[in-house]
Short mmCIF file of C-alpha atoms in Angstrom, two decimals:
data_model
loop_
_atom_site.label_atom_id
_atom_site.label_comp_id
_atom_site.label_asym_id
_atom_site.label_seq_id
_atom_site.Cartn_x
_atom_site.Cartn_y
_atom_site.Cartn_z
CA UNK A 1322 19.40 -13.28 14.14
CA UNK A 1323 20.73 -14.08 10.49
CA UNK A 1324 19.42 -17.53 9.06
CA UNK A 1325 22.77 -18.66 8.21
CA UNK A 1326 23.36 -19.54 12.31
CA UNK A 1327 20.48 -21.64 11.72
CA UNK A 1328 21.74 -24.92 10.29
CA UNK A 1329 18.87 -27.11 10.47
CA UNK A 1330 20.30 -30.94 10.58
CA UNK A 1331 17.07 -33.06 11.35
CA UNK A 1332 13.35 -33.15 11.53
CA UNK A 1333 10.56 -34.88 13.87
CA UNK A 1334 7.16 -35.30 15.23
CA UNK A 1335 6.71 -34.93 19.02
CA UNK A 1336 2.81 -34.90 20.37
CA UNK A 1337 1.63 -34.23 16.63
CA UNK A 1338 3.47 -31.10 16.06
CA UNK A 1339 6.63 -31.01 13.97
CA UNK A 1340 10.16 -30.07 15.17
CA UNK A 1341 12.92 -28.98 14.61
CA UNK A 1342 16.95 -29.72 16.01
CA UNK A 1343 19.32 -27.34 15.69
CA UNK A 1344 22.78 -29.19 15.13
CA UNK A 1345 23.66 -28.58 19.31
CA UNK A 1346 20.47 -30.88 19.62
CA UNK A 1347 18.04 -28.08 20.98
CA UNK A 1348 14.64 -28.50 19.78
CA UNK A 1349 12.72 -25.87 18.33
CA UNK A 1350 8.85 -26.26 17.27
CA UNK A 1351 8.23 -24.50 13.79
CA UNK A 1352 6.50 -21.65 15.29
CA UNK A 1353 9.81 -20.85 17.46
CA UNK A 1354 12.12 -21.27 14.72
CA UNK A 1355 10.44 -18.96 12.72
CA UNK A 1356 11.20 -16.49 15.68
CA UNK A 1357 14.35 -16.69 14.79
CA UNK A 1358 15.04 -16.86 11.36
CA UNK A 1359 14.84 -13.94 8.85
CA UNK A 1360 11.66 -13.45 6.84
CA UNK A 1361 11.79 -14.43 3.48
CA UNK A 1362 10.32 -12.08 0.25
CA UNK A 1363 9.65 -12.40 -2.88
CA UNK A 1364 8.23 -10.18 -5.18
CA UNK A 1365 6.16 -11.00 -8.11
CA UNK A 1366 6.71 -7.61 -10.97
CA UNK A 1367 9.93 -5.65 -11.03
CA UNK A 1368 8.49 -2.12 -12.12
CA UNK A 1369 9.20 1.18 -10.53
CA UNK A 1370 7.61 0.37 -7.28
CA UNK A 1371 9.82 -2.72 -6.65
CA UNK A 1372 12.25 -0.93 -6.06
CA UNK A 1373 11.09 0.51 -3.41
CA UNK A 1374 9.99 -3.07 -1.84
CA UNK A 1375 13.67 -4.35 -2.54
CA UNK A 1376 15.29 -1.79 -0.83
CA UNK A 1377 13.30 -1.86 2.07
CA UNK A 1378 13.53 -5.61 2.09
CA UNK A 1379 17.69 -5.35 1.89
CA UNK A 1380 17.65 -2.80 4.33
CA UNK A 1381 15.96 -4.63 7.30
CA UNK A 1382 18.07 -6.89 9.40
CA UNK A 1383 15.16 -9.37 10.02
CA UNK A 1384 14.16 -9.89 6.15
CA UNK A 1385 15.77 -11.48 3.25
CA UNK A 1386 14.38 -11.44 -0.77
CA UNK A 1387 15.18 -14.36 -2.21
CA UNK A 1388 13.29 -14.80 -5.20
CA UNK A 1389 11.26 -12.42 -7.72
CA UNK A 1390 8.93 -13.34 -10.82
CA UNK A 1391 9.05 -11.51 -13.84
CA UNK A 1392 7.54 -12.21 -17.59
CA UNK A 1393 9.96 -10.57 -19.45
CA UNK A 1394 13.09 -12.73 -18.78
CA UNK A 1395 15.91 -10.08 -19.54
CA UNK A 1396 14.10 -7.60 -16.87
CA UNK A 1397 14.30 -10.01 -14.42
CA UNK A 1398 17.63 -11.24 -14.60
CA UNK A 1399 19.22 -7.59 -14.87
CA UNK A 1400 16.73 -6.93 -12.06
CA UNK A 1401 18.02 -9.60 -9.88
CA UNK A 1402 21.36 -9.06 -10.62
CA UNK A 1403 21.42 -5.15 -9.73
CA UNK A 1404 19.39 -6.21 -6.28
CA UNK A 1405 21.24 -9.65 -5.21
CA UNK A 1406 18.27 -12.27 -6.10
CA UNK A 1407 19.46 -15.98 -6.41
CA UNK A 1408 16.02 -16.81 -7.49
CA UNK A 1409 14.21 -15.90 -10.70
CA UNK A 1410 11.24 -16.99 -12.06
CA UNK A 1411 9.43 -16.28 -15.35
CA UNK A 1412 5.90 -17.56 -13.70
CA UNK A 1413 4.62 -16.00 -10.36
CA UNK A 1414 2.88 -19.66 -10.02
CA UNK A 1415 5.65 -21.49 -10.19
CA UNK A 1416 7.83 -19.37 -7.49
CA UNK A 1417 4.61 -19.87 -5.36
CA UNK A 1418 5.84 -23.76 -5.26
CA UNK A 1419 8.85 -22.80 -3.15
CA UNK A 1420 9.00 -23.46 0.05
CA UNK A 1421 11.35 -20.56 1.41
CA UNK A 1422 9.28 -18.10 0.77
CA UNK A 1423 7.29 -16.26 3.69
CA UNK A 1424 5.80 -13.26 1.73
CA UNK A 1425 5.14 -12.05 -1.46
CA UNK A 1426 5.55 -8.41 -2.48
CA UNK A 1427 2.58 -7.67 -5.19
CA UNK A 1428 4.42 -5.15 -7.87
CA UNK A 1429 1.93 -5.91 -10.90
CA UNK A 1430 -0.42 -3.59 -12.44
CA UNK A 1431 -3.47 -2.75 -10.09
CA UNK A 1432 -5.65 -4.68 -12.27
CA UNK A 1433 -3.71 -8.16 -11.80
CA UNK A 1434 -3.82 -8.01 -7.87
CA UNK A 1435 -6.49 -9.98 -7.14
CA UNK A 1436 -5.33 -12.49 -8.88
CA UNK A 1437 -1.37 -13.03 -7.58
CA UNK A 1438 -2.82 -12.57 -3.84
CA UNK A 1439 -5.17 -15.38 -4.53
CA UNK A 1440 -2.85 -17.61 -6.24
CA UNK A 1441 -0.15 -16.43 -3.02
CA UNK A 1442 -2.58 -17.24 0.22
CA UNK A 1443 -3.38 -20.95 -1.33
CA UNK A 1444 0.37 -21.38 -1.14
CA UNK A 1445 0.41 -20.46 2.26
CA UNK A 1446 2.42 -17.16 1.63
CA UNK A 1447 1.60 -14.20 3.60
CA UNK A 1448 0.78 -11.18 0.84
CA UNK A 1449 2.23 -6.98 1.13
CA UNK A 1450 0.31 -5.68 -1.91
CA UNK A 1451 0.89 -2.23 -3.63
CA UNK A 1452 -1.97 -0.04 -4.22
CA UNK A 1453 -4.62 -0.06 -4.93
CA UNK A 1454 -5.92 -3.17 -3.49
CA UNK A 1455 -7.35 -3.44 -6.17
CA UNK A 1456 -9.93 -2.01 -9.08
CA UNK A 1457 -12.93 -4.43 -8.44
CA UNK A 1458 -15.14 -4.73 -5.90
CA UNK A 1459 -15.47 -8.53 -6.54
CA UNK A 1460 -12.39 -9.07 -5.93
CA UNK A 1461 -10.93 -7.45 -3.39
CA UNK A 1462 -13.48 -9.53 -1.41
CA UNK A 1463 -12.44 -12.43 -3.06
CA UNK A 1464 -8.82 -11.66 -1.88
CA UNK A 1465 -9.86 -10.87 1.43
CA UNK A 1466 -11.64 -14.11 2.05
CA UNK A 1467 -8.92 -16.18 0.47
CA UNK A 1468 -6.10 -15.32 2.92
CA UNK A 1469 -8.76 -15.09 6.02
CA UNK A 1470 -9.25 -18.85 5.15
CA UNK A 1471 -5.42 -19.96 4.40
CA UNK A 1472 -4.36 -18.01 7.23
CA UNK A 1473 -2.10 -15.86 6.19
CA UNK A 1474 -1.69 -11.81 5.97
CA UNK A 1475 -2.37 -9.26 3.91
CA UNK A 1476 -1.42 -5.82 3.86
CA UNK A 1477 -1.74 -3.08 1.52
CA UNK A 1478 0.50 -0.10 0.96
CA UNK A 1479 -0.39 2.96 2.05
CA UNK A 1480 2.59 4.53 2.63
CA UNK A 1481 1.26 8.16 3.80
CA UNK A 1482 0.03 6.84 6.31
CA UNK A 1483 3.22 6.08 7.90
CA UNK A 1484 5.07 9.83 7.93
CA UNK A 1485 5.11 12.03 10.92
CA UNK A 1486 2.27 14.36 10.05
CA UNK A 1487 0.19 11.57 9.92
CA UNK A 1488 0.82 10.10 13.13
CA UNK A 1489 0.66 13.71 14.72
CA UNK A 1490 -2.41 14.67 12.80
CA UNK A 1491 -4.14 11.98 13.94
CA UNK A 1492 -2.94 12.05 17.39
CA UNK A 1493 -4.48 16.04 17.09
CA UNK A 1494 -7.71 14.80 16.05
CA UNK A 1495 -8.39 11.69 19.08
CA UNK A 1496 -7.55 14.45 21.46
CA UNK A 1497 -9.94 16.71 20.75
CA UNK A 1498 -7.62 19.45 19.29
CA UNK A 1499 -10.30 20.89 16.54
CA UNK A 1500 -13.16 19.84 18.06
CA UNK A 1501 -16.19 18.54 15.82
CA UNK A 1502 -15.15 18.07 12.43
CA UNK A 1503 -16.36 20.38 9.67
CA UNK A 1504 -14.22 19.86 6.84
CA UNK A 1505 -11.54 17.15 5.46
CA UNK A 1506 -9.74 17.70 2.30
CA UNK A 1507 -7.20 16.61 0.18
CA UNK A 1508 -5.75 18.17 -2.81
CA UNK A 1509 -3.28 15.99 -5.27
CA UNK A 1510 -2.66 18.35 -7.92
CA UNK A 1511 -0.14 15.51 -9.83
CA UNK A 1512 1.40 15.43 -13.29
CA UNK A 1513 2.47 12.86 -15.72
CA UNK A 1514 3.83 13.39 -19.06
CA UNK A 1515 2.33 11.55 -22.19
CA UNK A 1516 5.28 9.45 -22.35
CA UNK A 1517 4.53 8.19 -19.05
CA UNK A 1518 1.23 6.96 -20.30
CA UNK A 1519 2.99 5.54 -23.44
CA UNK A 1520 5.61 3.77 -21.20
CA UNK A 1521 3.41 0.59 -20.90
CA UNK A 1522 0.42 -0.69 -22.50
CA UNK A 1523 -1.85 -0.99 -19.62
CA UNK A 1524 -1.07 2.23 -18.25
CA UNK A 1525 -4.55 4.60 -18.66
CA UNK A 1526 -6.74 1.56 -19.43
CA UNK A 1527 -10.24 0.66 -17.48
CA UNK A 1528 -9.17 -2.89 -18.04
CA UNK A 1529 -5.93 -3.07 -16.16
CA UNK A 1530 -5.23 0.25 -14.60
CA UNK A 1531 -8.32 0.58 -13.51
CA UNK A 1532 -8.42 4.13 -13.68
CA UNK A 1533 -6.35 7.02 -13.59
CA UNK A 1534 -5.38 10.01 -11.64
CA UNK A 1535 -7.71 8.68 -8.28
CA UNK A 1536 -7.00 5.40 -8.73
CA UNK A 1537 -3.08 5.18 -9.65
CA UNK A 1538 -1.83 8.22 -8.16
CA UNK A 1539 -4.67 10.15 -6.07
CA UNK A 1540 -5.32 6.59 -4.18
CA UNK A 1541 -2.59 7.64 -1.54
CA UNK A 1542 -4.26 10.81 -0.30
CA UNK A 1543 -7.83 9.47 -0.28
CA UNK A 1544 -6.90 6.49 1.80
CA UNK A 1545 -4.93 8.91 4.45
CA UNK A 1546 -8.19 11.53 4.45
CA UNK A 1547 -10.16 8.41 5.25
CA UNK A 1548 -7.71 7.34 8.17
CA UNK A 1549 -7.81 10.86 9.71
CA UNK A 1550 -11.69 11.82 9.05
CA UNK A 1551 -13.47 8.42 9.07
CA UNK A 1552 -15.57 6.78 6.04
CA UNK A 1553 -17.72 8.24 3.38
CA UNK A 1554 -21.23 8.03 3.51
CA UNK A 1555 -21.95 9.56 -0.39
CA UNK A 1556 -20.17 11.58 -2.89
CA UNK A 1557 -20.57 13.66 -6.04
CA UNK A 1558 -18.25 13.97 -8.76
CA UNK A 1559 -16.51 14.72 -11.76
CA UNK A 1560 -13.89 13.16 -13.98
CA UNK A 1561 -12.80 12.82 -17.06
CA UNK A 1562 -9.67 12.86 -19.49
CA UNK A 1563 -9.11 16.68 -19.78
CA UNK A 1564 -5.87 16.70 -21.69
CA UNK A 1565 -4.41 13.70 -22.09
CA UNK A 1566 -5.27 10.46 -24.83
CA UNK A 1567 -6.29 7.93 -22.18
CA UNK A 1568 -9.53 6.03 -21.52
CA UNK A 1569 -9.86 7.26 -17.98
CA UNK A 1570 -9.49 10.49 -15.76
CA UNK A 1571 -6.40 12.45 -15.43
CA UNK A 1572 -8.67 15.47 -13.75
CA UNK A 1573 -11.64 14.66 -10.82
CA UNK A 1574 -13.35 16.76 -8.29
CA UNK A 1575 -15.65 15.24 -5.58
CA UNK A 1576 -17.47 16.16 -3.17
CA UNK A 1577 -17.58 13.87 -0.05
CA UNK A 1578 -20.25 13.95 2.81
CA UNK A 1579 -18.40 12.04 5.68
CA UNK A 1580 -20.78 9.38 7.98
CA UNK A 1581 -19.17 12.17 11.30
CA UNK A 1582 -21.26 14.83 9.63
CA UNK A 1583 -18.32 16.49 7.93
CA UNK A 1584 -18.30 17.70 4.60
CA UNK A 1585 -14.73 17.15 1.83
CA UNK A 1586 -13.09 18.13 -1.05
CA UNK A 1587 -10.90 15.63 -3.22
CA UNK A 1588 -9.05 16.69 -6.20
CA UNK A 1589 -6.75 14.20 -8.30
CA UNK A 1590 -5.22 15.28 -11.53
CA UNK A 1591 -2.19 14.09 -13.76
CA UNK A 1592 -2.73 16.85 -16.10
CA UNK A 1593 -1.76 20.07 -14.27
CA UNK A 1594 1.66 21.12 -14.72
CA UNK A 1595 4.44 21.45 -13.11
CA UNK A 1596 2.62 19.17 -10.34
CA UNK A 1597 2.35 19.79 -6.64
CA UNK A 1598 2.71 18.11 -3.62
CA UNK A 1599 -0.18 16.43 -1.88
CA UNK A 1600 -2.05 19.29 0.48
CA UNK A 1601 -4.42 18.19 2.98
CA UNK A 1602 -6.39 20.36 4.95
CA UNK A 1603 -8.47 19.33 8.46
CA UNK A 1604 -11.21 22.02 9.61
CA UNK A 1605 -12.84 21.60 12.73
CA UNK A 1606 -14.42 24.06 14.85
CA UNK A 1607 -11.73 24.49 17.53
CA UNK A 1608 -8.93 24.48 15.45
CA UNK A 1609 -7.18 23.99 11.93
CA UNK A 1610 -4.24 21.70 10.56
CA UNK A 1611 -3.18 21.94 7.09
CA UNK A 1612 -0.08 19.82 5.81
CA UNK A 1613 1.60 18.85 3.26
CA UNK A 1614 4.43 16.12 2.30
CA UNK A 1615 7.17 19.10 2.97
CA UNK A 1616 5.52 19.66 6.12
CA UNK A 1617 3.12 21.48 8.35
CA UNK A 1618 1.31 25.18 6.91
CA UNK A 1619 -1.37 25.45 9.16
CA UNK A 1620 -1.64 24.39 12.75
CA UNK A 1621 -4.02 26.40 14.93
CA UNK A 1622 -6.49 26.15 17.20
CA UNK A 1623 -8.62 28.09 19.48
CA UNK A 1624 -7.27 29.90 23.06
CA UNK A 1625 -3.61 28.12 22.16
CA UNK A 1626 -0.47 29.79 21.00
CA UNK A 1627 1.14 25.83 20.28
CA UNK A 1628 3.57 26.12 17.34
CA UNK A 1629 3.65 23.88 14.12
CA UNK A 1630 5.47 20.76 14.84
CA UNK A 1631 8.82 19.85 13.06
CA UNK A 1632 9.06 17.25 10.92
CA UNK A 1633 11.06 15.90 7.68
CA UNK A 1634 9.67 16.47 4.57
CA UNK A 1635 9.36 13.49 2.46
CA UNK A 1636 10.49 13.07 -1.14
CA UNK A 1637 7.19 12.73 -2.89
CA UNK A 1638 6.06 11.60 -6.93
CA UNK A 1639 3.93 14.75 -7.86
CA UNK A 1640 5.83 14.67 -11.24
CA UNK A 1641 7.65 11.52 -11.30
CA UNK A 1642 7.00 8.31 -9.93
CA UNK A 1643 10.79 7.60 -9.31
CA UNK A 1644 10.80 10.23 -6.99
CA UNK A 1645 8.45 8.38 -4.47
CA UNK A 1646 10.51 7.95 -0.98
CA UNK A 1647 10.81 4.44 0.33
CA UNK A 1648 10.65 4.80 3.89
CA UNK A 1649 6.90 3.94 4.06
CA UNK A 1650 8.28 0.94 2.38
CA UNK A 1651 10.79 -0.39 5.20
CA UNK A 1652 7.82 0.79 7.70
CA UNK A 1653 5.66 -1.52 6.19
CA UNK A 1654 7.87 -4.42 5.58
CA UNK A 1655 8.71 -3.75 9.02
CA UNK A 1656 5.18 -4.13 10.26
CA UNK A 1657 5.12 -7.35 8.19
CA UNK A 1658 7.54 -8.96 9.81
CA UNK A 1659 5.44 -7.68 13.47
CA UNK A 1660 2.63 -9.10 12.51
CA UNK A 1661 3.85 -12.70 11.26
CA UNK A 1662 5.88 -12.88 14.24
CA UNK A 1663 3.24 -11.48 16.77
CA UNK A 1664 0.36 -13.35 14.92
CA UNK A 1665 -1.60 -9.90 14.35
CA UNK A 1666 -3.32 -8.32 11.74
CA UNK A 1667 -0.71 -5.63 9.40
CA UNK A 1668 -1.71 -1.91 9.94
CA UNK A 1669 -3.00 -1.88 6.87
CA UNK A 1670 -5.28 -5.57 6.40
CA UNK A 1671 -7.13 -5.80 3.52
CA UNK A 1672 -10.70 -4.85 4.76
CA UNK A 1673 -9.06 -1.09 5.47
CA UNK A 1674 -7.07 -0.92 2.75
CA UNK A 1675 -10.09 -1.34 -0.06
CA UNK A 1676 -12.14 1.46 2.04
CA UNK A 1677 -9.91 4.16 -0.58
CA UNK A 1678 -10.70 1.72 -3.81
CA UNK A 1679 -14.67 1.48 -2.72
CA UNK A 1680 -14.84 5.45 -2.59
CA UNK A 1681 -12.97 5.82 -5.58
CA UNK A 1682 -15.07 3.55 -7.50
CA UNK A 1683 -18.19 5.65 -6.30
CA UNK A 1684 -16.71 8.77 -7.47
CA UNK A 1685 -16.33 7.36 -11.04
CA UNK A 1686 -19.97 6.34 -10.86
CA UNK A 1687 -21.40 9.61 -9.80
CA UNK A 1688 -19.32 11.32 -12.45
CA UNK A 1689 -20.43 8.83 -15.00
CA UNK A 1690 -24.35 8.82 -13.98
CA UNK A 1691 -23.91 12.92 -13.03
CA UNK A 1692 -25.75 11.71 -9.33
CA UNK A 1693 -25.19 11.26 -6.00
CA UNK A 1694 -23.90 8.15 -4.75
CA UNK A 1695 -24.39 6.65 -1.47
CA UNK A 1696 -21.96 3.73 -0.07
#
């Protein structure tokens, strides 16, 4: 399966489509040879995060990273060097002009998305962008129409959507399990120290972050709570800066009324400490499941003595973003790779991964204009 078995010798046109010849003179269209070879990364920022992206990438026997883009020159070389990348490139732009590159991994501040997955689908490279989406409406439809009409992917990453309690939760929910839904909440009682903020410029900003404890941190839990209880149809919040020196929230309440019927609580804070892991809690009126990134605390539902599943806890961020585990990472690199190969859409596309950027963008306008707001 490796792409050094491939050696490709010669090239040529039969009924309009190109071709391929391997050197034992079988011929291979393009869309068959990329069956075979590994798919090729790149990621465009080398923060925390990308780590996570070049691990996963490494660690899958179908995928390769062979290039990364980074501003700062020294970053990016002792970044490349301490992950195995031939390829480095002070200008994302640039690395877009290479030709053996299948995906790009977007590791830039939330506020420079858009741009990078534009720039990316008019190359012709398939796009796996952190979250959020990103902080404009504007664009993420702008990003969303660009790689609809270069054909390529996009998928966004959501990685708590991929552990075991959210696969069994949801599971719980299509059969029935709690009945109607009442309630869906999710509590992401986070903290970051000021240095945190300090670390980088554009951290806290309206400009580039584009928000703060919903929109860099909370983002996770409100796109799983939409997964598992369906969209919002109107919210009302607060939010604001309640201990720390930043422009935007690192404490919000909402209150959510779901289009099911069902009414939610979201909390997001990075000013509480110690911090907390993520809790989310699912009311209906046969049953209850309440769960958390450790694990299940509350699974019960009417006439049924069926225990709490098992599952592994997951190492979460609640007080430092290093700690964030990477296997939604390798899931989603994984499901990358499925979809490119299998000419599907990633389980994440674009249009579902802004749902959790749209609501969070209405809660900061109900808590600015202290009304609710509909979406």
């Amino acid at each position: 399966m490796g792409r050094k078995s491939w050696s490709i010798c010669t090239r040529k046109r039969t009924n309009g489509s190109m071709r391929l010849r391997q050197k034992n003179n079988t011929l291979f269209t393009m869309e068959e040879y990329s069956m075979k070879r590994n798919i090729r990364f790149a990621l465009v920022g080398t923060g925390i995060i990308a780590v996570n992206h070049a691990k996963a990438i490494a660690a899958h026997p179908e995928a390769e990273l062979v290039a990364i883009a980074e501003k700062d020159a020294d970053r990016g070389r002792a970044f490349a060097a301490e992950h195995g990348i031939g390829q480095v490139f002070g200008d994302y732009e640039r690395m877009l002009k290479q030709d053996d590159i299948d995906v790009v991994c977007v590791c830039v501040p939330s506020g420079l998305h858009g741009d990078v997955t534009i720039a990316s689908a008019q190359a012709g490279k398939h796009v796996l962008c952190e979250k959020p989406l990103e902080i404009r409406r504007e664009k993420m439809d702008e990003m969303i129409a660009a790689c609809r009409k270069y054909g390529v992917k996009l998928g966004t990453v959501f990685q708590k959507r991929t552990t075991q309690q959210a696969a069994i939760v949801g599971r719980a929910i299509r059969e029935g399990k709690l009945g109607k839904l009442v309630l869906g909440d999710v509590y992401m009682k986070y903290y970051r120290s000021p240095e945190y903020y300090r670390s980088a410029d554009w951290r806290g900003t309206w400009a580039v972050d584009g928000g703060g404890a919903l929109m860099n941190q909370g983002v996770h839990g409100i796109d799983l709570l939409l997964s598992l209880m369906g969209d919002v149809e109107s919210v009302i919040a607060y939010a604001a800066p309640l201990v720390h020196d930043i422009e935007v929230e690192d404490t919000a309440v909402a209150a959510v009324k779901y289009k099911n019927g069902a009414f939610g609580v979201i909390q997001g804070t990075t000013s509480v400490y110690p911090g907390a892991e993520m809790r989310a809690e699912i009311h209906g009126e046969l049953g209850s499941i309440v769960f958390a990134d450790s694990g299940f605390k509350v699974w019960k539902f009417a006439g049924s003595d069926e225990e709490a599943p098992q599952t592994a806890g997951q190492a979460e961020g609640s007080s430092d973003p290093r700690a964030i585990s990477g296997d939604g990472h390798y899931i989603l690199v994984d499901d990358m790779i499925g979809a490119i190969r299998e000419d599907r859409d990633p389980l994440i596309p674009g249009e579902e991964g802004r749902k959790a950027v749209d609501l969070i963008l209405a809660i900061y306008e109900s808590a600015r204009t202290r009304q609710e707001v509909k979406l």
